[in-house]
Coordinates of C-alpha atoms in Angstrom, one line a residue:
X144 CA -17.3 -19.6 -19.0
X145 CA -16.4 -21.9 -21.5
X146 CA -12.7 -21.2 -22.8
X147 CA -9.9 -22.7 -25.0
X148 CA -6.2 -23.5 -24.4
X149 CA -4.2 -23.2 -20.9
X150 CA -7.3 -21.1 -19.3
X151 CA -10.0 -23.2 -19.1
X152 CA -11.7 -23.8 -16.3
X153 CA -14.7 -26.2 -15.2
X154 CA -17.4 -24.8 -12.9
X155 CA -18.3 -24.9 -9.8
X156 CA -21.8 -24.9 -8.0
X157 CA -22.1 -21.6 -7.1
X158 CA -24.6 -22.5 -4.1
X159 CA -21.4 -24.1 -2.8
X160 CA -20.1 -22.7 0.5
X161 CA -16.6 -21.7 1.3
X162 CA -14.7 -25.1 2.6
X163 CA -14.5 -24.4 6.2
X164 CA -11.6 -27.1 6.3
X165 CA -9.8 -25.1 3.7
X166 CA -9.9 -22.2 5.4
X167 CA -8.5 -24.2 8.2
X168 CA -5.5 -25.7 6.8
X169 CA -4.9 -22.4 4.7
X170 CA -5.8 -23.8 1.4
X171 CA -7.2 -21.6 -1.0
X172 CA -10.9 -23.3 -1.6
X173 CA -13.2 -23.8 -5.2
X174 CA -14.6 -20.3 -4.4
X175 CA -11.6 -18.4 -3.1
X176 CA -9.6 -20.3 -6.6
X177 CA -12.5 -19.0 -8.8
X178 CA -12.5 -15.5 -7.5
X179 CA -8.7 -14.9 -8.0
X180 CA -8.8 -15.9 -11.6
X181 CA -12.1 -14.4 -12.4
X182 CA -11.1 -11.2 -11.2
X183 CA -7.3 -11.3 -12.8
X184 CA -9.0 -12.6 -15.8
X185 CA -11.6 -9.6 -16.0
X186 CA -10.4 -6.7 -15.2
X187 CA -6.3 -7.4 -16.7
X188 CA -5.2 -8.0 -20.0
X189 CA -2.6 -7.5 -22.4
X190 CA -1.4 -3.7 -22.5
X191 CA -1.0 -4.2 -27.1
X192 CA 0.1 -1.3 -28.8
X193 CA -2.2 0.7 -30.3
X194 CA -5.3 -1.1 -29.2
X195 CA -7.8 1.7 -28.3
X196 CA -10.3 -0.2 -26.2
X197 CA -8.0 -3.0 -24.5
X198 CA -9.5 -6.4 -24.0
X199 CA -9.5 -9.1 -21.0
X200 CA -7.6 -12.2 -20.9
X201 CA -11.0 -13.7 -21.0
X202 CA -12.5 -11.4 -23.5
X203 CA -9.6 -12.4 -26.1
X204 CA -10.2 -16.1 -25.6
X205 CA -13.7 -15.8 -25.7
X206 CA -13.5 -13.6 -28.9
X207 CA -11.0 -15.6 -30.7
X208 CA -8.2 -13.5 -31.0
X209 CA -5.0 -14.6 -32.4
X210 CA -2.4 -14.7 -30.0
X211 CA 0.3 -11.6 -29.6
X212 CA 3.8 -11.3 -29.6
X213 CA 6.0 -9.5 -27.5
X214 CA 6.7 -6.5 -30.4
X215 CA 3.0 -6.3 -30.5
X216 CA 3.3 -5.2 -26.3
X217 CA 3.6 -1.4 -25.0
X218 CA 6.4 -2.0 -22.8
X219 CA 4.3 -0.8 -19.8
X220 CA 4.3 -1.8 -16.2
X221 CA 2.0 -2.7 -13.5
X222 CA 3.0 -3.3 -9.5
X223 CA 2.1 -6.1 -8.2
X224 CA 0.7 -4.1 -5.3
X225 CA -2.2 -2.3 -7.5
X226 CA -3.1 -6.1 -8.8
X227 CA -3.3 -6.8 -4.8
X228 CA -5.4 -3.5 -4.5
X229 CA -7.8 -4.2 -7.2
X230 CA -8.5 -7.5 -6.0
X231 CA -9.2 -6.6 -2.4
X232 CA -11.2 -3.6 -3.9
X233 CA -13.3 -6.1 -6.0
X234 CA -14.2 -7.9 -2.4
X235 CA -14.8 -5.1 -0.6
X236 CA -18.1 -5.7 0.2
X237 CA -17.9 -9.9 0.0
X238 CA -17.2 -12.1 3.2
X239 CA -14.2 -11.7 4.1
X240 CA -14.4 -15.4 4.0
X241 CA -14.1 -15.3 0.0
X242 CA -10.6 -13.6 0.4
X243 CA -7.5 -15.3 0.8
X244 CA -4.6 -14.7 2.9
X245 CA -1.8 -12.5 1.1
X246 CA 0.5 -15.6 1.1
X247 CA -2.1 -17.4 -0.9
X248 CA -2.8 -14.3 -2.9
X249 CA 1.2 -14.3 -3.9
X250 CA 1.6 -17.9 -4.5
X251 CA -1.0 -17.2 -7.3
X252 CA 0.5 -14.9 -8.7
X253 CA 3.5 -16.9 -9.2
X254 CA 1.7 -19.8 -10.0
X255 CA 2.9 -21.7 -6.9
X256 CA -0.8 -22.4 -6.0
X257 CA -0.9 -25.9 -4.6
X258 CA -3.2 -27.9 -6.8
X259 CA -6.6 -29.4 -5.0
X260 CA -6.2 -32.7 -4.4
X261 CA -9.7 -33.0 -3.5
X262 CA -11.5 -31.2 -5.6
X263 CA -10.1 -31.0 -9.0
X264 CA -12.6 -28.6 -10.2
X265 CA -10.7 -26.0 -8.2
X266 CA -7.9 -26.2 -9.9
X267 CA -8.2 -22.9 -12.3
X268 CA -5.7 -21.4 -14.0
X269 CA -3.3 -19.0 -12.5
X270 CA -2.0 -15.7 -13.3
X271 CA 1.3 -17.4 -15.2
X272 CA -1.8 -19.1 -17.5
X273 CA -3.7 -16.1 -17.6
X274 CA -0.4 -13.7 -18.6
X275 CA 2.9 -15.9 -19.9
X276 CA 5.4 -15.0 -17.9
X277 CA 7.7 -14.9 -21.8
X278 CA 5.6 -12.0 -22.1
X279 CA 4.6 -10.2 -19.0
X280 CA 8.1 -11.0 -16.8
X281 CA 8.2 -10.3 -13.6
X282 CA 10.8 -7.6 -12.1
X283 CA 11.6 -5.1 -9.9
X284 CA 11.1 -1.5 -11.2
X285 CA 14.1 1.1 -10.5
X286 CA 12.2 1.9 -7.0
X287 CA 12.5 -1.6 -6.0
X288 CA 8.6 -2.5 -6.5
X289 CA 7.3 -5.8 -8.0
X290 CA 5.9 -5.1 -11.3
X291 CA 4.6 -7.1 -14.3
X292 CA 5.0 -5.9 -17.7
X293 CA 2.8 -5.4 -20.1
X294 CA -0.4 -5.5 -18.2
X295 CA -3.3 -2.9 -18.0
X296 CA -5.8 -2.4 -16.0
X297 CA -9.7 -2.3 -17.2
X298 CA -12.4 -0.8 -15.2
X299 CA -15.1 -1.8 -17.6
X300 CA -14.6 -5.0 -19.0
X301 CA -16.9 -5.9 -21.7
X302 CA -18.9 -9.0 -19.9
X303 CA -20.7 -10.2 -23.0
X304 CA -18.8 -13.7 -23.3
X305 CA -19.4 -14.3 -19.3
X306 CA -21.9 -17.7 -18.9
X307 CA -25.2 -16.1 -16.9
X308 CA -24.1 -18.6 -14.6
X309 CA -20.5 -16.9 -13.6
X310 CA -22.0 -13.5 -13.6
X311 CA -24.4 -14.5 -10.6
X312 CA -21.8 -17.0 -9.0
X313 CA -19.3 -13.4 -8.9
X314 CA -22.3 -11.3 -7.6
X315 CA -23.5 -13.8 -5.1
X316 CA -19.2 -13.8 -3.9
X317 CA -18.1 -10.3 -4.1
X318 CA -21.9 -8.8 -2.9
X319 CA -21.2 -6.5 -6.6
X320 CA -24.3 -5.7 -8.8
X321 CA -22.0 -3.9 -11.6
X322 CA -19.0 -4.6 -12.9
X323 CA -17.9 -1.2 -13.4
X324 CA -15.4 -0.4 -11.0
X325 CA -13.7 3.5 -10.1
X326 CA -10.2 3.0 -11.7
X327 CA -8.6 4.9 -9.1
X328 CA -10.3 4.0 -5.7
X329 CA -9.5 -0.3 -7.3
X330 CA -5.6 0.7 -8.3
X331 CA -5.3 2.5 -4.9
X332 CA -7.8 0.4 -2.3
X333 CA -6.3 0.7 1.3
X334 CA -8.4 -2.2 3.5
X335 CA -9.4 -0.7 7.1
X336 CA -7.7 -3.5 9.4
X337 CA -5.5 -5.3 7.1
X338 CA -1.9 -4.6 6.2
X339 CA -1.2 -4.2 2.5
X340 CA 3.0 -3.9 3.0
X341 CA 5.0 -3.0 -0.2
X342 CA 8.0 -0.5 -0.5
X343 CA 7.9 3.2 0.4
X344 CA 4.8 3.9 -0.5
X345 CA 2.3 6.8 1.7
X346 CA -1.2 6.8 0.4
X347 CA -2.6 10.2 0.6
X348 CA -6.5 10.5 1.5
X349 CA -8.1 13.1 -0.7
X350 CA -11.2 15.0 0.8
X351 CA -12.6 16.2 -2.5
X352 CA -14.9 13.5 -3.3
X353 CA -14.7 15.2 -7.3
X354 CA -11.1 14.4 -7.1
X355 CA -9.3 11.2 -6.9
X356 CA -9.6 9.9 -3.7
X357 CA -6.0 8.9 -2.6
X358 CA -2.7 9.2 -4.6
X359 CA 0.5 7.9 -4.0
X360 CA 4.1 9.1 -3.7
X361 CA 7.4 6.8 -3.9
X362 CA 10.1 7.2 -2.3
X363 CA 12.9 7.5 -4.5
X364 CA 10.9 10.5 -6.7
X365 CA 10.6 12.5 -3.1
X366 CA 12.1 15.7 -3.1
X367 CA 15.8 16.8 -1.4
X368 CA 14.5 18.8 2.1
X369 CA 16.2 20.2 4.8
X370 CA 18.7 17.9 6.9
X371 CA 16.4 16.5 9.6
X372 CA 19.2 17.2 11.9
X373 CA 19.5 20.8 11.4
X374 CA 17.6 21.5 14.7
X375 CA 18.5 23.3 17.8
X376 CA 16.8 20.6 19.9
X377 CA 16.8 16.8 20.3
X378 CA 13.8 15.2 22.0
X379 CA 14.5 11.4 22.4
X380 CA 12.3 9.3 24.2
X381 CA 13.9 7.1 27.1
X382 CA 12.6 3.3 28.1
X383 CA 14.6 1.2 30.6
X384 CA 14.4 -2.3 32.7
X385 CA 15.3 -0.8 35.9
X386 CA 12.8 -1.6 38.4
X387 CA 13.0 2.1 39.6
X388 CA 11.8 3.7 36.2
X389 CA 11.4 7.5 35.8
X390 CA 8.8 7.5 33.5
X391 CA 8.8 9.1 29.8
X392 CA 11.5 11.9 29.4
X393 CA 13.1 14.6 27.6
X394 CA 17.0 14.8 26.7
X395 CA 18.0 18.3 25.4
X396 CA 21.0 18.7 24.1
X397 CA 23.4 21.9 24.4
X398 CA 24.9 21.8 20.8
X399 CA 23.9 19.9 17.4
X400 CA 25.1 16.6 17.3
X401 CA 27.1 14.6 14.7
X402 CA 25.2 12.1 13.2
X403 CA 27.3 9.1 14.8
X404 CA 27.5 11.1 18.4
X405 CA 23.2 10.8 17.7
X406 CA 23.3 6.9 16.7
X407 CA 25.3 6.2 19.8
X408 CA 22.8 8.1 22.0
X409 CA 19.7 6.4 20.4
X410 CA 21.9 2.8 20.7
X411 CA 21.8 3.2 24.5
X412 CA 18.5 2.8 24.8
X413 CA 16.3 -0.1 24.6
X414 CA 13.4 0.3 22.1
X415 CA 14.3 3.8 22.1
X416 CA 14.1 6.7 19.3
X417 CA 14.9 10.4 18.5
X418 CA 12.9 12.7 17.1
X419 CA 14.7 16.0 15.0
X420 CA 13.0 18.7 12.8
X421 CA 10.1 20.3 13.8
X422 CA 8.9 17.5 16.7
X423 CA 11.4 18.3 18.6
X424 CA 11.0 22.5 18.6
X425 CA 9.1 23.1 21.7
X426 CA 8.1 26.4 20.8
X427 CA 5.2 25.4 18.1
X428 CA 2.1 25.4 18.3
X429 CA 0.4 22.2 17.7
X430 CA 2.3 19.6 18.3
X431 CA 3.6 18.5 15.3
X432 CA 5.6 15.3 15.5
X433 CA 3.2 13.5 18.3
X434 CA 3.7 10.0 17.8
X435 CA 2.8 6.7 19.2
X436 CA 5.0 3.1 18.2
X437 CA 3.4 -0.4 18.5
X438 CA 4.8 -3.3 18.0
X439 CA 3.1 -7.2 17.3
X440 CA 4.9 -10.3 16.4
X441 CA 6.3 -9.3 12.9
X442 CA 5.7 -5.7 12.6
X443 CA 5.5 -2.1 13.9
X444 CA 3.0 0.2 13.6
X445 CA 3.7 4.2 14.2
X446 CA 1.3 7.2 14.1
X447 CA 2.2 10.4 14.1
X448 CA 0.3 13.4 14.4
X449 CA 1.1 16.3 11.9
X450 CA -1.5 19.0 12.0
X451 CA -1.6 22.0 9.2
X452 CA 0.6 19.7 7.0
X453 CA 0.3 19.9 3.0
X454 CA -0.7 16.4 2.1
X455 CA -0.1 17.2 -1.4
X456 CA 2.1 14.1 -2.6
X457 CA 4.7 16.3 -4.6
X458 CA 5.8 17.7 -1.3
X459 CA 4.9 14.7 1.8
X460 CA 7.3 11.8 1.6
X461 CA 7.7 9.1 4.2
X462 CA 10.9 6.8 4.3
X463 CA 11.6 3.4 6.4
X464 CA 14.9 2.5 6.1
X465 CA 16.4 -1.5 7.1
X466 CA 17.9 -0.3 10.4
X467 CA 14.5 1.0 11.0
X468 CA 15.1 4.7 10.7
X469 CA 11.7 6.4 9.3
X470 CA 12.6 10.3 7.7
X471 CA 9.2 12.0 7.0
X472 CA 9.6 15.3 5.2
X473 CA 6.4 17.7 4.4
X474 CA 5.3 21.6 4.2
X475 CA 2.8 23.0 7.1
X476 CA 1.4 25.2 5.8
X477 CA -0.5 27.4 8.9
X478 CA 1.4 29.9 10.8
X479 CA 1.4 32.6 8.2
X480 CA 1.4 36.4 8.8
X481 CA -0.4 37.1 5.9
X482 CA -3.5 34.9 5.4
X483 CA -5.7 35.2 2.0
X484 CA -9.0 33.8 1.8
X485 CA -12.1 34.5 -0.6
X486 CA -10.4 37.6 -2.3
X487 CA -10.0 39.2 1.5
X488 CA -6.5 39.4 3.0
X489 CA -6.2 38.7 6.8
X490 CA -3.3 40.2 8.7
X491 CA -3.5 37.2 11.6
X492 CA -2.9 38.8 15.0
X493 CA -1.1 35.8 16.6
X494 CA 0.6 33.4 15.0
X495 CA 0.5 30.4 17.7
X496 CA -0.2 27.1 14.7
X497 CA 3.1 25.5 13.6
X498 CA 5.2 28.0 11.3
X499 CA 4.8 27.6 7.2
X500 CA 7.3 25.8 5.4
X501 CA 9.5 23.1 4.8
X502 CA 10.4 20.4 7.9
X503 CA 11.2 17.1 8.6
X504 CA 11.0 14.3 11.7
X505 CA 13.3 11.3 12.1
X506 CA 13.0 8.6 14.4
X507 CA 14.2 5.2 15.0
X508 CA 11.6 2.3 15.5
X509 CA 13.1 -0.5 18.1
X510 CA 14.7 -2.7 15.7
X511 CA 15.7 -3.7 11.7
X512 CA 12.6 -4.0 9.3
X513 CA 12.1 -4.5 6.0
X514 CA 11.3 -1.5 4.1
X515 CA 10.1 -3.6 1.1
X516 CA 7.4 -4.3 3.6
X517 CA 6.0 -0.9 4.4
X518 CA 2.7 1.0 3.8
X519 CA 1.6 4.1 5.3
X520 CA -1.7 6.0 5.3
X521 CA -1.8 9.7 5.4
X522 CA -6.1 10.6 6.6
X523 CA -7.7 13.9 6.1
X524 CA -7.6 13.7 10.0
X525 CA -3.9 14.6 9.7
X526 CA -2.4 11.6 11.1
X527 CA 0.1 9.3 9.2
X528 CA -0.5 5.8 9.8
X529 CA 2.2 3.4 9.0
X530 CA 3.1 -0.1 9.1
X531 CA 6.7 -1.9 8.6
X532 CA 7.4 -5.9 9.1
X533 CA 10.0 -6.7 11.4
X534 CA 13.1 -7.9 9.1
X535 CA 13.2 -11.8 9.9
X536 CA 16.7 -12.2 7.8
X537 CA 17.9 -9.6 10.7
X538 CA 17.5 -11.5 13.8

């Protein structure tokens, strides 16, 4: 790839392995450094006004192309997250050797990569090189997510000014044949066994395979439900250092309580949380509101179980809040009287499944997090999977 100004680049041998001491000391290695620009340089470019069939970094250099100003831009915005997605997306199906650490990942995109000392050949451009920071600042949008201005996306980059030679090197690395990618499975990737943590967001599986397969909904654009604490009962979980324990139990509570009466209740426990809405109704069906909390060395990870729920994202929201309060509000949509089905109309004979409408559960995971750190995963199995990092400022 032979390219003018602040992005070139010399190549590597692509028969070149990853460095194993590298991936040792947590340095980002020739291949792992030509893969992050490659891709960034591919598949991004400059979001300019009016430009039907938008061009690559790469394509613009390679063509020629004068460079633009900042009234030439579309004042459009990208989160950083979907750049992380797309990325991982890209690899997929490459050794997981090829793809660095999200630290790594970040301190490229902020240019903070440390050069290599050892191999100057390494040293590729970064994404500040790739897209001036004059013109594509960085920022957080009004839901609090890390965007970059002025950046699109593009799922079929025109490959024409590519050497033969970088073509192979990237199929050999990512395991790809095409370049094409689906532009919403890339902007929306979630990696099975890795933790791709931003703010508020729940990514909704889609069974339709003619549909988009996931969608996302933030938190701020949720919709005003019921109070979660508008519930006859309150089902808190109790944990407790005494030798003599009594094992998992049930507190119910004769009235509703005030919010602070509640927070005092759940403060006397250790690791402890309450659960309100429809969790804690003990005459539903299925049982909604099921949950399970892990914990590791800088995070929490919760599941809940919520059977019959609408996973449409205009009415599923999931919050996480700093004190580590997550509010999940959602429709079920079973328990009907009236059920209508292929033009036939079934009068249902007992109505056992969790009643139709609007709910919400609350509960408290066992300490502060950060909610900037937080993704969740709602499956067509009906479980919401999320995971928060502890909040290290807190401690």
């Amino acid at each position: 790839m032979e390219m003018d100004g602040p992005v070139q680049a010399t190549n590597s041998n692509p028969d070149e392995g990853l460095d194993p001491v590298n991936a040792q000391t947590g340095m980002a290695d020739n291949d792992q450094r030509f893969l992050l620009f490659f891709i960034m340089g591919t598949y991004f470019g400059p979001d300019i006004k009016g430009e039907s069939s938008p061009k690559s970094v790469l394509q613009r250099v390679a063509k020629g192309l004068p460079p633009y100003t900042s009234d030439q831009l579309a004042r459009s915005q990208i989160t950083i997250l979907e750049i992380e997605r797309t990325y991982h997306y890209v690899l997929r199906k490459a050794d997981q050797s090829a793809v660095v650490k999200l630290p790594i990942f970040h301190q490229f995109i902020q240019g903070d990569l440390p050069k290599h000392e050892e191999d100057p050949r390494a040293n590729y451009p970064q994404f500040p090189d790739l897209f001036p920071p004059s013109l594509h600042p960085h920022s957080l949008d009004r839901n609090q997510h890390k965007v970059v201005e002025n950046i699109v996306f593009i799922n079929n980059p025109d490959i024409f000014h590519i050497d033969q030679e970088d073509i192979e090197r990237f199929r050999t690395l990512t395991g790809l044949e095409d370049f094409v990618l689906d532009e919403a499975a890339a902007r929306l990737h979630y990696t099975e066994g890795s933790i791709l943590l931003h703010n508020g967001e729940v990514t909704v599986n889609e069974p339709d395979e003619e549909s988009e397969s996931k969608k996302t909904r933030r938190v701020d654009e949720l919709l005003e439900l019921d109070d979660p604490l508008k519930h006859e009962h309150l089902m808190m979980h109790l944990n407790s250092d005494l030798v003599d324990r009594a094992g998992p139990a049930m507190v119910f509570l004769p009235s509703f309580p005030t919010k602070s009466e509640l927070s005092n209740i759940v403060a006397a426990t250790k690791s402890g949380f309450a659960l309100t809405g429809s969790a804690a109704m003990g005459n539903m069906g299925p049982s909604v509101g099921l949950m399970d909390i892990g914990e590791c060395e800088d995070a929490y990870l919760f599941r809940i179980s919520l059977p019959g729920v609408k996973r449409d994202a205009r009415d599923f929201s999931c919050e996480v809040e700093s004190d580590g309060k997550v509010l999940i509000r959602g429709v079920a949509t079973t328990g009907e009287k009236t059920v209508f089905r292929y033009s036939q109309m079934f009068e249902m004979q007992t109505q056992n499944l969790c009643p139709p409408g609007r709910f919400s559960i609350s509960f408290k995971l066992p300490g502060p997090v950060d909610p900037q750190q937080f993704s969740g995963n709602f499956g067509t199995d009906g479980i919401l999977e999320g995971i928060v990092m502890k909040d290290r400022d807190g401690r």
